[in-house]
Coordinates of N, CA and C in Angstrom, one line a residue:
X152 N 16.1 -4.0 -18.7 CA 15.4 -3.1 -19.5 C 14.0 -2.8 -19.0
X153 N 13.4 -1.7 -19.4 CA 12.0 -1.4 -18.9 C 11.0 -2.2 -19.7
X154 N 10.1 -2.9 -19.1 CA 9.0 -3.5 -19.8 C 7.8 -2.6 -19.8
X155 N 6.6 -3.0 -20.2 CA 5.5 -2.1 -20.2 C 5.1 -1.7 -18.8
X156 N 5.4 -2.4 -17.8 CA 5.0 -2.1 -16.4 C 6.1 -1.9 -15.4
X157 N 7.3 -2.4 -15.7 CA 8.3 -2.3 -14.7 C 9.7 -2.4 -15.3
X158 N 10.7 -2.1 -14.4 CA 12.1 -2.2 -14.8 C 12.6 -3.5 -14.3
X159 N 13.3 -4.2 -15.1 CA 13.8 -5.5 -14.8 C 15.4 -5.6 -14.9
X160 N 16.0 -6.5 -14.2 CA 17.4 -6.7 -14.3 C 17.7 -8.1 -14.7
X161 N 18.9 -8.3 -15.3 CA 19.3 -9.7 -15.7 C 19.9 -10.4 -14.5
X162 N 19.4 -11.5 -14.1 CA 19.9 -12.3 -13.0 C 20.2 -13.7 -13.5
X163 N 21.4 -14.2 -13.2 CA 21.8 -15.5 -13.6 C 21.9 -16.5 -12.4
X164 N 21.5 -17.7 -12.6 CA 21.7 -18.7 -11.5 C 23.0 -19.5 -11.8
X165 N 23.9 -19.4 -10.8 CA 25.1 -20.1 -10.9 C 24.9 -21.6 -10.8
X166 N 25.8 -22.3 -11.4 CA 25.8 -23.8 -11.3 C 25.8 -24.2 -9.9
X167 N 25.0 -25.2 -9.6 CA 25.0 -25.8 -8.2 C 26.2 -26.6 -7.9
X168 N 27.1 -26.8 -8.9 CA 28.3 -27.5 -8.7 C 29.5 -26.5 -8.6
X169 N 29.2 -25.2 -8.6 CA 30.2 -24.2 -8.6 C 30.9 -24.2 -7.2
X170 N 32.2 -23.9 -7.2 CA 32.9 -23.8 -5.9 C 32.5 -22.6 -5.1
X171 N 32.2 -21.5 -5.9 CA 31.9 -20.2 -5.2 C 30.4 -19.9 -5.5
X172 N 29.7 -19.6 -4.5 CA 28.3 -19.2 -4.6 C 27.4 -20.2 -5.4
X173 N 27.5 -21.5 -5.1 CA 26.7 -22.5 -5.9 C 25.2 -22.2 -5.8
X174 N 24.5 -22.1 -6.9 CA 23.1 -22.0 -7.0 C 22.6 -20.6 -6.7
X175 N 23.5 -19.6 -6.5 CA 23.1 -18.2 -6.2 C 22.7 -17.5 -7.4
X176 N 21.8 -16.5 -7.3 CA 21.4 -15.6 -8.4 C 22.3 -14.4 -8.3
X177 N 23.0 -14.1 -9.5 CA 24.0 -13.0 -9.5 C 23.8 -12.3 -10.8
X178 N 24.5 -11.1 -10.9 CA 24.6 -10.4 -12.1 C 25.6 -11.0 -13.0
X179 N 25.6 -10.8 -14.3 CA 26.7 -11.3 -15.2 C 28.0 -10.8 -14.7
X180 N 29.1 -11.6 -14.7 CA 30.4 -11.1 -14.3 C 31.3 -12.2 -13.9
X181 N 32.5 -11.9 -13.7 CA 33.6 -12.9 -13.3 C 34.9 -12.2 -13.2
X182 N 35.9 -13.1 -13.2 CA 37.3 -12.6 -12.9 C 37.8 -11.7 -14.1
X183 N 38.6 -10.7 -13.7 CA 39.2 -9.8 -14.7 C 40.5 -10.5 -15.2
X184 N 40.7 -10.4 -16.5 CA 41.8 -10.9 -17.2 C 42.8 -9.8 -17.5
X185 N 44.1 -10.1 -17.6 CA 45.1 -9.1 -17.7 C 45.0 -8.3 -19.0
X186 N 44.4 -8.9 -20.1 CA 44.3 -8.2 -21.3 C 42.9 -7.7 -21.6
X187 N 42.0 -7.7 -20.6 CA 40.6 -7.2 -20.9 C 40.6 -5.8 -21.4
X188 N 41.5 -4.9 -21.0 CA 41.5 -3.5 -21.5 C 41.8 -3.4 -23.0
X189 N 42.5 -4.4 -23.5 CA 42.9 -4.4 -24.9 C 41.8 -4.6 -25.8
X190 N 40.8 -5.4 -25.4 CA 39.7 -5.7 -26.2 C 38.4 -4.8 -26.0
X191 N 38.6 -3.8 -25.2 CA 37.5 -2.9 -24.8 C 36.9 -2.3 -26.1
X192 N 37.7 -1.8 -27.0 CA 37.2 -1.1 -28.2 C 36.5 -2.0 -29.1
X193 N 36.7 -3.4 -28.9 CA 35.9 -4.3 -29.8 C 34.5 -4.5 -29.2
X194 N 34.3 -4.2 -27.9 CA 33.1 -4.5 -27.3 C 32.3 -3.2 -26.9
X195 N 32.8 -2.0 -27.2 CA 32.1 -0.8 -26.9 C 32.7 0.3 -27.8
X196 N 31.9 1.2 -28.3 CA 32.4 2.3 -29.1 C 33.3 3.2 -28.3
X197 N 34.3 3.9 -28.9 CA 35.1 4.8 -28.2 C 34.4 5.9 -27.4
X198 N 33.3 6.4 -28.0 CA 32.5 7.4 -27.4 C 31.8 6.9 -26.1
X199 N 31.2 5.7 -26.2 CA 30.6 5.1 -25.1 C 31.6 4.7 -24.0
X200 N 32.7 4.2 -24.4 CA 33.8 3.9 -23.4 C 34.3 5.1 -22.7
X201 N 34.5 6.2 -23.4 CA 35.0 7.4 -22.8 C 34.0 7.9 -21.7
X202 N 32.7 7.9 -22.1 CA 31.7 8.3 -21.1 C 31.6 7.4 -19.9
X203 N 31.7 6.1 -20.2 CA 31.6 5.2 -19.1 C 32.8 5.3 -18.1
X204 N 33.9 5.7 -18.6 CA 35.1 5.8 -17.7 C 35.4 7.2 -17.2
X205 N 34.5 8.1 -17.4 CA 34.8 9.5 -17.1 C 35.0 9.8 -15.6
X206 N 34.4 9.0 -14.8 CA 34.5 9.1 -13.3 C 35.3 8.0 -12.7
X207 N 36.3 7.5 -13.4 CA 37.0 6.3 -12.8 C 37.8 6.7 -11.6
X208 N 38.3 7.9 -11.4 CA 39.1 8.3 -10.2 C 38.1 8.3 -9.0
X209 N 36.9 8.8 -9.2 CA 36.0 8.9 -8.1 C 35.6 7.6 -7.6
X210 N 35.6 6.6 -8.5 CA 35.3 5.2 -8.1 C 36.4 4.4 -7.5
X211 N 37.6 5.0 -7.4 CA 38.7 4.4 -6.7 C 39.6 3.6 -7.6
X212 N 39.4 3.6 -8.9 CA 40.4 2.9 -9.8 C 41.7 3.6 -9.7
X213 N 42.8 2.9 -9.7 CA 44.1 3.5 -9.5 C 44.6 4.2 -10.7
X214 N 44.1 3.8 -11.9 CA 44.4 4.5 -13.2 C 43.3 4.1 -14.2
X215 N 43.4 4.7 -15.4 CA 42.5 4.5 -16.4 C 42.6 3.1 -17.0
X216 N 43.8 2.5 -17.0 CA 43.9 1.1 -17.5 C 43.2 0.2 -16.6
X217 N 43.2 0.3 -15.3 CA 42.5 -0.6 -14.4 C 41.0 -0.5 -14.7
X218 N 40.5 0.8 -14.9 CA 39.1 0.9 -15.1 C 38.7 0.3 -16.5
X219 N 39.5 0.5 -17.5 CA 39.3 -0.1 -18.8 C 39.2 -1.6 -18.7
X220 N 40.1 -2.2 -17.9 CA 40.2 -3.6 -17.7 C 38.9 -4.1 -17.0
X221 N 38.4 -3.4 -16.0 CA 37.2 -3.8 -15.3 C 36.0 -3.8 -16.3
X222 N 35.9 -2.7 -17.0 CA 34.7 -2.6 -17.9 C 34.8 -3.6 -19.0
X223 N 36.0 -3.8 -19.6 CA 36.2 -4.8 -20.6 C 35.8 -6.2 -20.1
X224 N 36.2 -6.5 -18.9 CA 35.8 -7.8 -18.3 C 34.3 -8.0 -18.1
X225 N 33.6 -6.9 -17.7 CA 32.2 -7.0 -17.6 C 31.5 -7.3 -18.9
X226 N 32.0 -6.6 -19.9 CA 31.4 -6.8 -21.3 C 31.7 -8.2 -21.8
X227 N 32.9 -8.7 -21.6 CA 33.3 -10.0 -22.0 C 32.5 -11.1 -21.3
X228 N 32.3 -10.9 -20.0 CA 31.5 -11.9 -19.3 C 30.1 -12.0 -19.7
X229 N 29.5 -10.8 -20.1 CA 28.1 -10.8 -20.6 C 28.0 -11.7 -21.9
X230 N 29.1 -11.6 -22.7 CA 29.1 -12.4 -23.9 C 29.3 -13.9 -23.6
X231 N 30.2 -14.2 -22.7 CA 30.5 -15.6 -22.4 C 29.5 -16.3 -21.7
X232 N 28.8 -15.6 -20.7 CA 27.9 -16.3 -19.8 C 26.5 -16.4 -20.4
X233 N 26.0 -15.3 -21.1 CA 24.7 -15.4 -21.6 C 24.5 -15.0 -23.1
X234 N 25.7 -14.7 -23.8 CA 25.6 -14.4 -25.2 C 25.2 -13.0 -25.6
X235 N 25.3 -12.1 -24.6 CA 24.9 -10.7 -24.9 C 26.1 -9.9 -25.3
X236 N 26.2 -9.5 -26.6 CA 27.2 -8.6 -27.0 C 26.7 -7.1 -27.0
X237 N 27.0 -6.4 -26.0 CA 26.4 -5.1 -25.8 C 26.6 -4.1 -27.0
X238 N 27.8 -4.2 -27.6 CA 28.1 -3.3 -28.7 C 27.1 -3.6 -29.9
X239 N 26.6 -4.8 -30.0 CA 25.7 -5.1 -31.1 C 24.2 -4.8 -30.8
X240 N 23.9 -4.3 -29.6 CA 22.5 -4.0 -29.2 C 22.3 -2.6 -29.0
X241 N 21.0 -2.2 -29.1 CA 20.6 -0.8 -28.9 C 20.7 -0.6 -27.4
X242 N 21.5 0.3 -26.9 CA 21.7 0.5 -25.5 C 22.0 1.9 -25.1
X243 N 21.8 2.2 -23.8 CA 22.0 3.5 -23.3 C 23.5 3.6 -22.8
X244 N 23.8 4.6 -22.0 CA 25.1 4.8 -21.4 C 25.4 3.6 -20.4
X245 N 26.7 3.2 -20.3 CA 27.1 2.2 -19.3 C 27.9 2.9 -18.3
X246 N 27.5 2.7 -17.0 CA 28.1 3.3 -15.9 C 28.5 2.4 -14.8
X247 N 29.5 2.7 -14.0 CA 29.9 2.0 -12.8 C 28.9 2.4 -11.8
X248 N 28.3 1.4 -11.0 CA 27.3 1.7 -10.0 C 27.6 1.2 -8.6
X249 N 28.6 0.4 -8.5 CA 29.0 -0.1 -7.1 C 30.4 -0.7 -7.1
X250 N 30.9 -0.8 -5.9 CA 32.3 -1.4 -5.7 C 32.3 -2.1 -4.4
X251 N 32.5 -3.4 -4.4 CA 32.4 -4.2 -3.2 C 33.7 -4.9 -3.0
X252 N 34.0 -5.1 -1.7 CA 35.2 -5.9 -1.3 C 34.7 -6.9 -0.3
X253 N 35.1 -8.2 -0.5 CA 34.7 -9.2 0.4 C 35.4 -9.1 1.7
X254 N 34.7 -9.4 2.9 CA 35.4 -9.3 4.2 C 36.6 -10.3 4.3
X255 N 37.6 -9.9 5.1 CA 38.8 -10.8 5.2 C 38.5 -12.1 5.8
X256 N 37.4 -12.3 6.6 CA 37.1 -13.5 7.3 C 36.7 -14.6 6.3
X257 N 36.3 -14.3 5.1 CA 35.8 -15.3 4.1 C 37.0 -15.8 3.3
X258 N 37.0 -17.1 3.0 CA 38.1 -17.8 2.3 C 38.2 -17.3 0.9
X259 N 37.1 -17.2 0.2 CA 37.0 -16.8 -1.2 C 36.7 -15.3 -1.2
X260 N 37.6 -14.5 -1.7 CA 37.4 -13.0 -1.7 C 37.4 -12.4 -3.1
X261 N 36.8 -11.3 -3.2 CA 36.8 -10.6 -4.5 C 36.8 -9.1 -4.3
X262 N 37.3 -8.3 -5.2 CA 37.3 -6.9 -5.2 C 36.6 -6.5 -6.5
X263 N 35.3 -6.3 -6.4 CA 34.5 -6.2 -7.7 C 33.8 -4.9 -7.9
X264 N 33.9 -4.4 -9.1 CA 33.1 -3.3 -9.6 C 31.9 -3.8 -10.4
X265 N 30.8 -3.1 -10.2 CA 29.6 -3.4 -10.9 C 29.2 -2.3 -11.9
X266 N 28.8 -2.8 -13.1 CA 28.5 -1.8 -14.2 C 27.0 -2.1 -14.6
X267 N 26.4 -1.0 -15.0 CA 25.0 -1.1 -15.4 C 24.8 -0.5 -16.8
X268 N 23.9 -1.0 -17.6 CA 23.6 -0.5 -18.9 C 22.1 -0.8 -19.2
X269 N 21.4 0.2 -19.8 CA 20.0 0.0 -20.2 C 20.0 -0.6 -21.6
X270 N 19.2 -1.6 -21.8 CA 19.0 -2.1 -23.2 C 17.7 -1.5 -23.7
X271 N 17.7 -1.1 -25.0 CA 16.6 -0.3 -25.5 C 16.0 -1.0 -26.8
X272 N 14.8 -0.6 -27.1 CA 14.2 -1.1 -28.4 C 14.1 -2.6 -28.5
X273 N 14.5 -3.1 -29.7 CA 14.4 -4.5 -29.9 C 15.4 -5.3 -29.1
X274 N 16.4 -4.6 -28.5 CA 17.4 -5.3 -27.7 C 16.8 -5.9 -26.5
X275 N 15.6 -5.4 -26.0 CA 14.9 -5.9 -24.9 C 14.5 -7.4 -25.1
X276 N 14.3 -7.7 -26.3 CA 13.8 -9.1 -26.6 C 14.9 -10.1 -27.0
X277 N 16.2 -9.6 -26.9 CA 17.3 -10.5 -27.2 C 17.3 -11.7 -26.2
X278 N 17.3 -12.9 -26.7 CA 17.3 -14.1 -25.8 C 18.6 -14.3 -25.2
X279 N 18.6 -14.8 -24.0 CA 19.8 -15.2 -23.2 C 20.2 -16.6 -23.8
X280 N 21.5 -16.8 -23.7 CA 22.0 -18.2 -24.0 C 23.0 -18.5 -22.9
X281 N 22.5 -19.0 -21.8 CA 23.4 -19.4 -20.7 C 24.5 -20.4 -21.2
X282 N 25.7 -20.3 -20.6 CA 26.8 -21.2 -21.1 C 26.6 -22.6 -20.7
X283 N 25.7 -22.9 -19.7 CA 25.5 -24.3 -19.3 C 26.6 -24.9 -18.4
X284 N 27.6 -24.1 -18.1 CA 28.7 -24.5 -17.3 C 28.7 -23.7 -16.0
X285 N 29.1 -22.5 -16.1 CA 29.1 -21.6 -14.9 C 27.6 -21.2 -14.6
X286 N 26.8 -21.0 -15.6 CA 25.5 -20.5 -15.5 C 24.4 -21.5 -15.9
X287 N 23.5 -21.8 -15.1 CA 22.4 -22.8 -15.4 C 21.3 -22.2 -16.1
X288 N 20.8 -21.0 -15.7 CA 19.7 -20.3 -16.3 C 19.8 -18.8 -16.1
X289 N 19.1 -18.0 -16.9 CA 19.1 -16.6 -16.7 C 17.7 -16.0 -17.1
X290 N 17.4 -14.9 -16.5 CA 16.1 -14.3 -16.7 C 16.1 -12.8 -16.3
X291 N 15.1 -12.1 -16.8 CA 14.8 -10.7 -16.4 C 13.9 -10.8 -15.1
X292 N 14.3 -10.1 -14.1 CA 13.5 -10.1 -12.9 C 13.4 -8.6 -12.3
X293 N 12.2 -8.2 -11.9 CA 12.0 -6.9 -11.3 C 12.8 -6.9 -9.9
X294 N 13.5 -5.9 -9.6 CA 14.2 -5.9 -8.3 C 13.4 -6.2 -7.1
X295 N 12.2 -5.6 -7.0 CA 11.3 -5.8 -5.8 C 10.9 -7.3 -5.8
X296 N 10.6 -7.9 -6.9 CA 10.2 -9.3 -7.0 C 11.4 -10.2 -6.5
X297 N 12.6 -9.9 -6.9 CA 13.8 -10.7 -6.4 C 13.9 -10.5 -4.9
X298 N 13.7 -9.4 -4.4 CA 13.8 -9.2 -2.9 C 12.7 -10.0 -2.2
X299 N 11.5 -10.0 -2.8 CA 10.4 -10.8 -2.2 C 10.8 -12.3 -2.1
X300 N 11.3 -12.8 -3.3 CA 11.7 -14.2 -3.3 C 12.8 -14.5 -2.3
X301 N 13.7 -13.6 -2.2 CA 14.8 -13.8 -1.2 C 14.2 -13.8 0.2
X302 N 13.4 -12.9 0.5 CA 12.8 -12.9 1.9 C 12.0 -14.1 2.2
X303 N 11.5 -14.7 1.2 CA 10.7 -16.0 1.4 C 11.6 -17.2 1.4
X304 N 12.9 -17.0 1.2 CA 13.8 -18.2 1.2 C 13.8 -19.0 -0.1
X305 N 13.2 -18.4 -1.2 CA 13.1 -19.1 -2.4 C 14.4 -19.0 -3.3
X306 N 15.1 -18.0 -3.1 CA 16.4 -17.8 -3.9 C 17.5 -17.3 -3.0
X307 N 18.7 -17.5 -3.4 CA 19.9 -17.1 -2.7 C 20.5 -15.9 -3.4
X308 N 20.7 -14.8 -2.7 CA 21.3 -13.6 -3.3 C 22.6 -13.3 -2.5
X309 N 23.7 -13.2 -3.1 CA 24.9 -12.7 -2.4 C 24.8 -11.3 -2.0
X310 N 25.5 -10.9 -1.0 CA 25.4 -9.5 -0.4 C 25.4 -8.4 -1.4
X311 N 26.4 -8.4 -2.3 CA 26.4 -7.2 -3.3 C 25.1 -7.2 -4.1
X312 N 24.7 -8.4 -4.6 CA 23.5 -8.4 -5.5 C 22.3 -8.0 -4.7
X313 N 22.2 -8.4 -3.4 CA 21.1 -8.1 -2.6 C 21.0 -6.6 -2.3
X314 N 22.2 -6.0 -2.0 CA 22.2 -4.6 -1.7 C 21.9 -3.7 -3.0
X315 N 22.4 -4.1 -4.1 CA 22.2 -3.3 -5.3 C 20.7 -3.4 -5.7
X316 N 20.1 -4.6 -5.6 CA 18.7 -4.8 -5.9 C 17.8 -3.9 -4.9
X317 N 18.3 -3.8 -3.7 CA 17.5 -3.0 -2.7 C 17.6 -1.5 -3.1
X318 N 18.8 -1.1 -3.5 CA 18.9 0.3 -4.0 C 18.0 0.6 -5.2
X319 N 18.1 -0.4 -6.1 CA 17.3 -0.2 -7.4 C 15.8 -0.1 -7.0
X320 N 15.3 -1.0 -6.2 CA 13.9 -1.1 -5.8 C 13.5 0.2 -5.1
X321 N 14.4 0.8 -4.3 CA 14.1 2.0 -3.6 C 14.0 3.2 -4.6
X322 N 14.9 3.2 -5.6 CA 14.8 4.3 -6.6 C 13.6 4.2 -7.5
X323 N 13.3 2.9 -7.8 CA 12.1 2.7 -8.7 C 10.8 3.1 -7.9
X324 N 10.8 2.8 -6.7 CA 9.6 3.2 -5.9 C 9.5 4.7 -5.8
X325 N 10.7 5.4 -5.8 CA 10.7 6.9 -5.7 C 10.4 7.5 -7.1
X326 N 10.1 6.7 -8.1 CA 9.7 7.3 -9.4 C 10.9 7.5 -10.4
X327 N 12.1 7.0 -10.1 CA 13.2 7.2 -11.1 C 13.0 6.4 -12.3
X328 N 13.4 6.9 -13.5 CA 13.4 6.2 -14.7 C 14.6 5.3 -14.7
X329 N 14.7 4.4 -15.7 CA 15.9 3.5 -15.7 C 17.1 4.3 -16.0
X330 N 17.1 5.3 -16.8 CA 18.3 6.1 -17.1 C 18.7 6.9 -15.9
X331 N 17.7 7.6 -15.2 CA 18.1 8.4 -14.1 C 18.5 7.6 -12.9
X332 N 18.0 6.4 -12.7 CA 18.5 5.6 -11.5 C 19.9 5.1 -11.8
X333 N 20.3 4.7 -13.0 CA 21.6 4.3 -13.3 C 22.6 5.5 -13.1
X334 N 22.2 6.7 -13.5 CA 23.0 7.9 -13.4 C 23.2 8.2 -11.9
X335 N 22.1 8.0 -11.1 CA 22.1 8.3 -9.7 C 23.1 7.4 -9.0
X336 N 23.1 6.1 -9.3 CA 24.0 5.2 -8.7 C 25.4 5.5 -9.0
X337 N 25.6 5.9 -10.3 CA 27.0 6.3 -10.7 C 27.5 7.5 -10.0
X338 N 26.6 8.5 -9.8 CA 27.0 9.8 -9.2 C 27.3 9.6 -7.7
X339 N 26.8 8.5 -7.1 CA 27.1 8.2 -5.7 C 28.4 7.5 -5.5
X340 N 29.3 7.7 -6.4 CA 30.7 7.1 -6.4 C 31.4 7.5 -5.1
X341 N 32.2 6.5 -4.7 CA 33.0 6.7 -3.5 C 34.3 5.9 -3.7
X342 N 35.5 6.5 -3.4 CA 36.8 5.8 -3.7 C 37.0 4.6 -2.9
X343 N 36.3 4.4 -1.7 CA 36.4 3.3 -0.9 C 35.3 2.2 -1.2
X344 N 35.7 1.0 -1.3 CA 34.6 -0.1 -1.6 C 33.7 -0.3 -0.4
X345 N 32.6 -0.9 -0.7 CA 31.7 -1.3 0.4 C 32.2 -2.7 0.8
X346 N 32.3 -2.8 2.1 CA 32.7 -4.1 2.7 C 31.7 -4.5 3.8
X347 N 31.0 -5.6 3.6 CA 30.0 -6.0 4.6 C 30.7 -6.2 6.0
X348 N 30.0 -6.1 7.0 CA 30.5 -6.3 8.4 C 30.0 -7.7 8.9
X349 N 30.9 -8.5 9.3 CA 30.6 -9.8 9.8 C 30.7 -9.8 11.3
X350 N 29.7 -10.3 12.0 CA 29.8 -10.3 13.5 C 29.3 -11.7 14.0
X351 N 30.1 -12.3 14.8 CA 29.6 -13.6 15.4 C 28.7 -13.3 16.6
X352 N 27.5 -13.9 16.6 CA 26.5 -13.6 17.6 C 27.0 -14.0 19.0
X353 N 26.6 -13.1 20.0 CA 27.0 -13.4 21.4 C 26.0 -14.5 21.9
X354 N 26.6 -15.5 22.7 CA 25.7 -16.6 23.2 C 24.6 -16.0 24.1
X355 N 24.8 -14.8 24.6 CA 23.8 -14.3 25.5 C 22.7 -13.5 24.8
X356 N 22.9 -13.4 23.4 CA 21.9 -12.7 22.7 C 20.5 -13.4 22.7
X357 N 19.5 -12.6 22.9 CA 18.1 -13.3 23.0 C 17.1 -12.6 22.1
X358 N 17.5 -11.6 21.4 CA 16.6 -10.8 20.6 C 16.2 -11.7 19.4
X359 N 14.9 -11.8 19.1 CA 14.4 -12.6 18.0 C 14.9 -12.0 16.7
X360 N 15.1 -10.7 16.7 CA 15.5 -10.1 15.4 C 16.9 -10.2 15.1
X361 N 17.8 -10.6 16.1 CA 19.2 -10.7 15.8 C 19.8 -12.1 16.2
X362 N 19.0 -13.0 16.7 CA 19.5 -14.3 17.0 C 19.4 -15.3 15.8
X363 N 20.3 -16.2 15.7 CA 20.3 -17.1 14.5 C 19.0 -18.0 14.5
X364 N 18.6 -18.4 13.4 CA 17.4 -19.2 13.3 C 17.5 -20.5 14.1
X365 N 16.4 -21.0 14.5 CA 16.4 -22.2 15.3 C 17.1 -23.3 14.5
X366 N 18.0 -24.0 15.3 CA 18.7 -25.2 14.7 C 19.9 -24.8 13.9
X367 N 20.3 -23.5 13.8 CA 21.4 -23.1 13.0 C 22.7 -23.4 13.8
X368 N 23.8 -23.5 13.1 CA 25.1 -23.8 13.7 C 25.6 -22.6 14.5
X369 N 26.3 -22.9 15.6 CA 26.9 -21.8 16.4 C 28.0 -21.1 15.6
X370 N 28.5 -21.7 14.5 CA 29.5 -21.0 13.7 C 29.0 -20.0 12.8
X371 N 27.6 -19.8 12.7 CA 27.1 -18.9 11.8 C 27.3 -17.4 12.3
X372 N 27.5 -16.5 11.4 CA 27.8 -15.2 11.7 C 26.8 -14.3 11.1
X373 N 26.5 -13.1 11.7 CA 25.6 -12.1 11.1 C 26.4 -11.3 10.0
X374 N 25.6 -11.0 9.0 CA 26.1 -10.2 7.9 C 25.4 -8.9 7.8
X375 N 26.0 -7.8 8.2 CA 25.4 -6.5 8.1 C 25.8 -5.8 6.9
X376 N 24.8 -5.2 6.2 CA 25.0 -4.6 4.9 C 24.6 -3.1 5.0
X377 N 25.1 -2.3 4.0 CA 24.7 -0.8 4.0 C 23.2 -0.7 4.1
X378 N 22.8 0.3 4.9 CA 21.4 0.5 5.1 C 20.9 -0.1 6.4
X379 N 21.6 -1.1 6.9 CA 21.3 -1.8 8.1 C 21.8 -0.9 9.3
X380 N 20.9 -0.6 10.3 CA 21.4 0.2 11.4 C 22.6 -0.3 12.1
X381 N 22.8 -1.7 12.2 CA 23.9 -2.3 12.8 C 25.2 -2.0 12.0
X382 N 25.0 -2.0 10.7 CA 26.2 -1.7 9.8 C 26.7 -0.2 10.1
X383 N 25.7 0.7 10.2 CA 26.1 2.1 10.5 C 26.8 2.2 11.8
X384 N 26.3 1.5 12.8 CA 26.8 1.6 14.2 C 28.3 1.1 14.2
X385 N 28.6 0.1 13.4 CA 29.9 -0.5 13.5 C 30.9 0.1 12.5
X386 N 30.4 0.7 11.4 CA 31.3 1.3 10.4 C 31.3 2.8 10.5
X387 N 30.3 3.4 11.0 CA 30.2 4.8 11.1 C 29.9 5.5 9.8
X388 N 29.5 4.6 8.8 CA 29.3 5.2 7.5 C 27.8 5.6 7.3
X389 N 27.5 6.4 6.3 CA 26.2 6.7 6.0 C 25.7 6.0 4.7
X390 N 24.5 5.5 4.7 CA 24.1 4.8 3.4 C 24.0 5.8 2.3
X391 N 24.1 5.3 1.1 CA 24.0 6.2 -0.1 C 22.6 6.7 -0.3
X392 N 21.6 5.9 0.2 CA 20.2 6.3 0.1 C 19.5 5.9 1.4
X393 N 18.4 6.5 1.6 CA 17.6 6.2 2.8 C 17.2 4.7 2.7
X394 N 17.5 3.9 3.7 CA 17.2 2.5 3.7 C 15.7 2.3 3.7
X395 N 15.2 1.2 3.1 CA 13.8 0.8 3.2 C 13.6 -0.1 4.3
X396 N 12.3 -0.4 4.6 CA 12.0 -1.3 5.7 C 12.5 -2.7 5.5
X397 N 12.9 -3.0 4.3 CA 13.4 -4.4 4.0 C 14.6 -4.6 4.9
X398 N 15.5 -3.6 5.0 CA 16.7 -3.8 5.8 C 16.4 -3.9 7.3
X399 N 15.4 -3.2 7.7 CA 15.1 -3.1 9.1 C 14.5 -4.3 9.8
X400 N 14.1 -5.3 8.9 CA 13.4 -6.5 9.4 C 14.1 -7.7 8.9
X401 N 15.3 -7.6 8.4 CA 16.0 -8.8 7.9 C 17.4 -8.9 8.5
X402 N 17.7 -10.1 9.0 CA 19.1 -10.4 9.4 C 19.6 -11.5 8.5
X403 N 20.8 -11.3 8.1 CA 21.4 -12.2 7.1 C 22.5 -13.0 7.8
X404 N 22.6 -14.3 7.4 CA 23.6 -15.1 8.1 C 24.5 -15.8 7.0
X405 N 25.7 -16.1 7.4 CA 26.6 -16.8 6.5 C 27.2 -18.0 7.3
X406 N 27.3 -19.2 6.6 CA 28.0 -20.3 7.2 C 29.5 -20.2 7.0
X407 N 30.3 -20.2 8.0 CA 31.7 -20.1 7.9 C 32.3 -21.5 7.7
X408 N 32.8 -21.8 6.6 CA 33.3 -23.1 6.3 C 34.8 -23.1 6.0

């Protein structure tokens, strides 16, 4: 929600004992269950649901039921992980804003849709209640601040979270309001998911901007994300928005285990 000075997003710290992304900061979310579409009307008004699902074909959902299941799962996970029941809060429209597919090279994969909603009025002060199992803590963080903490090595952000935060920070810097930036991300819909590019560094590479950090394992691979020039060169895609300098000076690495 917007505070007096800035727009903030909900970030949750995953349990350090988690099998997948231990200790990472992520958005609320989790696995889709087969019956999530059946409970959608309990978690969102029919009018809000219809508006949220209006562009489901543009986002690559195979049918309306799949889109309803994805949205229902997002709302359910908000309730389970931090105790936020969106239907009971003052909120704006909810829209799909991103679709990511994990590279095949990784053992744990996901095909994830990301949804965004603005909390308004007194809803902004609704306390989080982390479940204490999957989620250790949760807080509101300005996108640019999260990127700064990441660049300083103080927090771990998975690729989708990192990319979405970068897009949000760019739009905020450009003067977008919270409503307009969510709508802008939704209107940038594409039927194909974003899939990071993984590249194993060449032993002959000597560039300081693309070589693994000192002491890193040779099994480390580079992770190129949308907005990164290397990503464009290998995928031939165009970024949804003009990239910021953040991408031009950051190389990301993953340990292949």
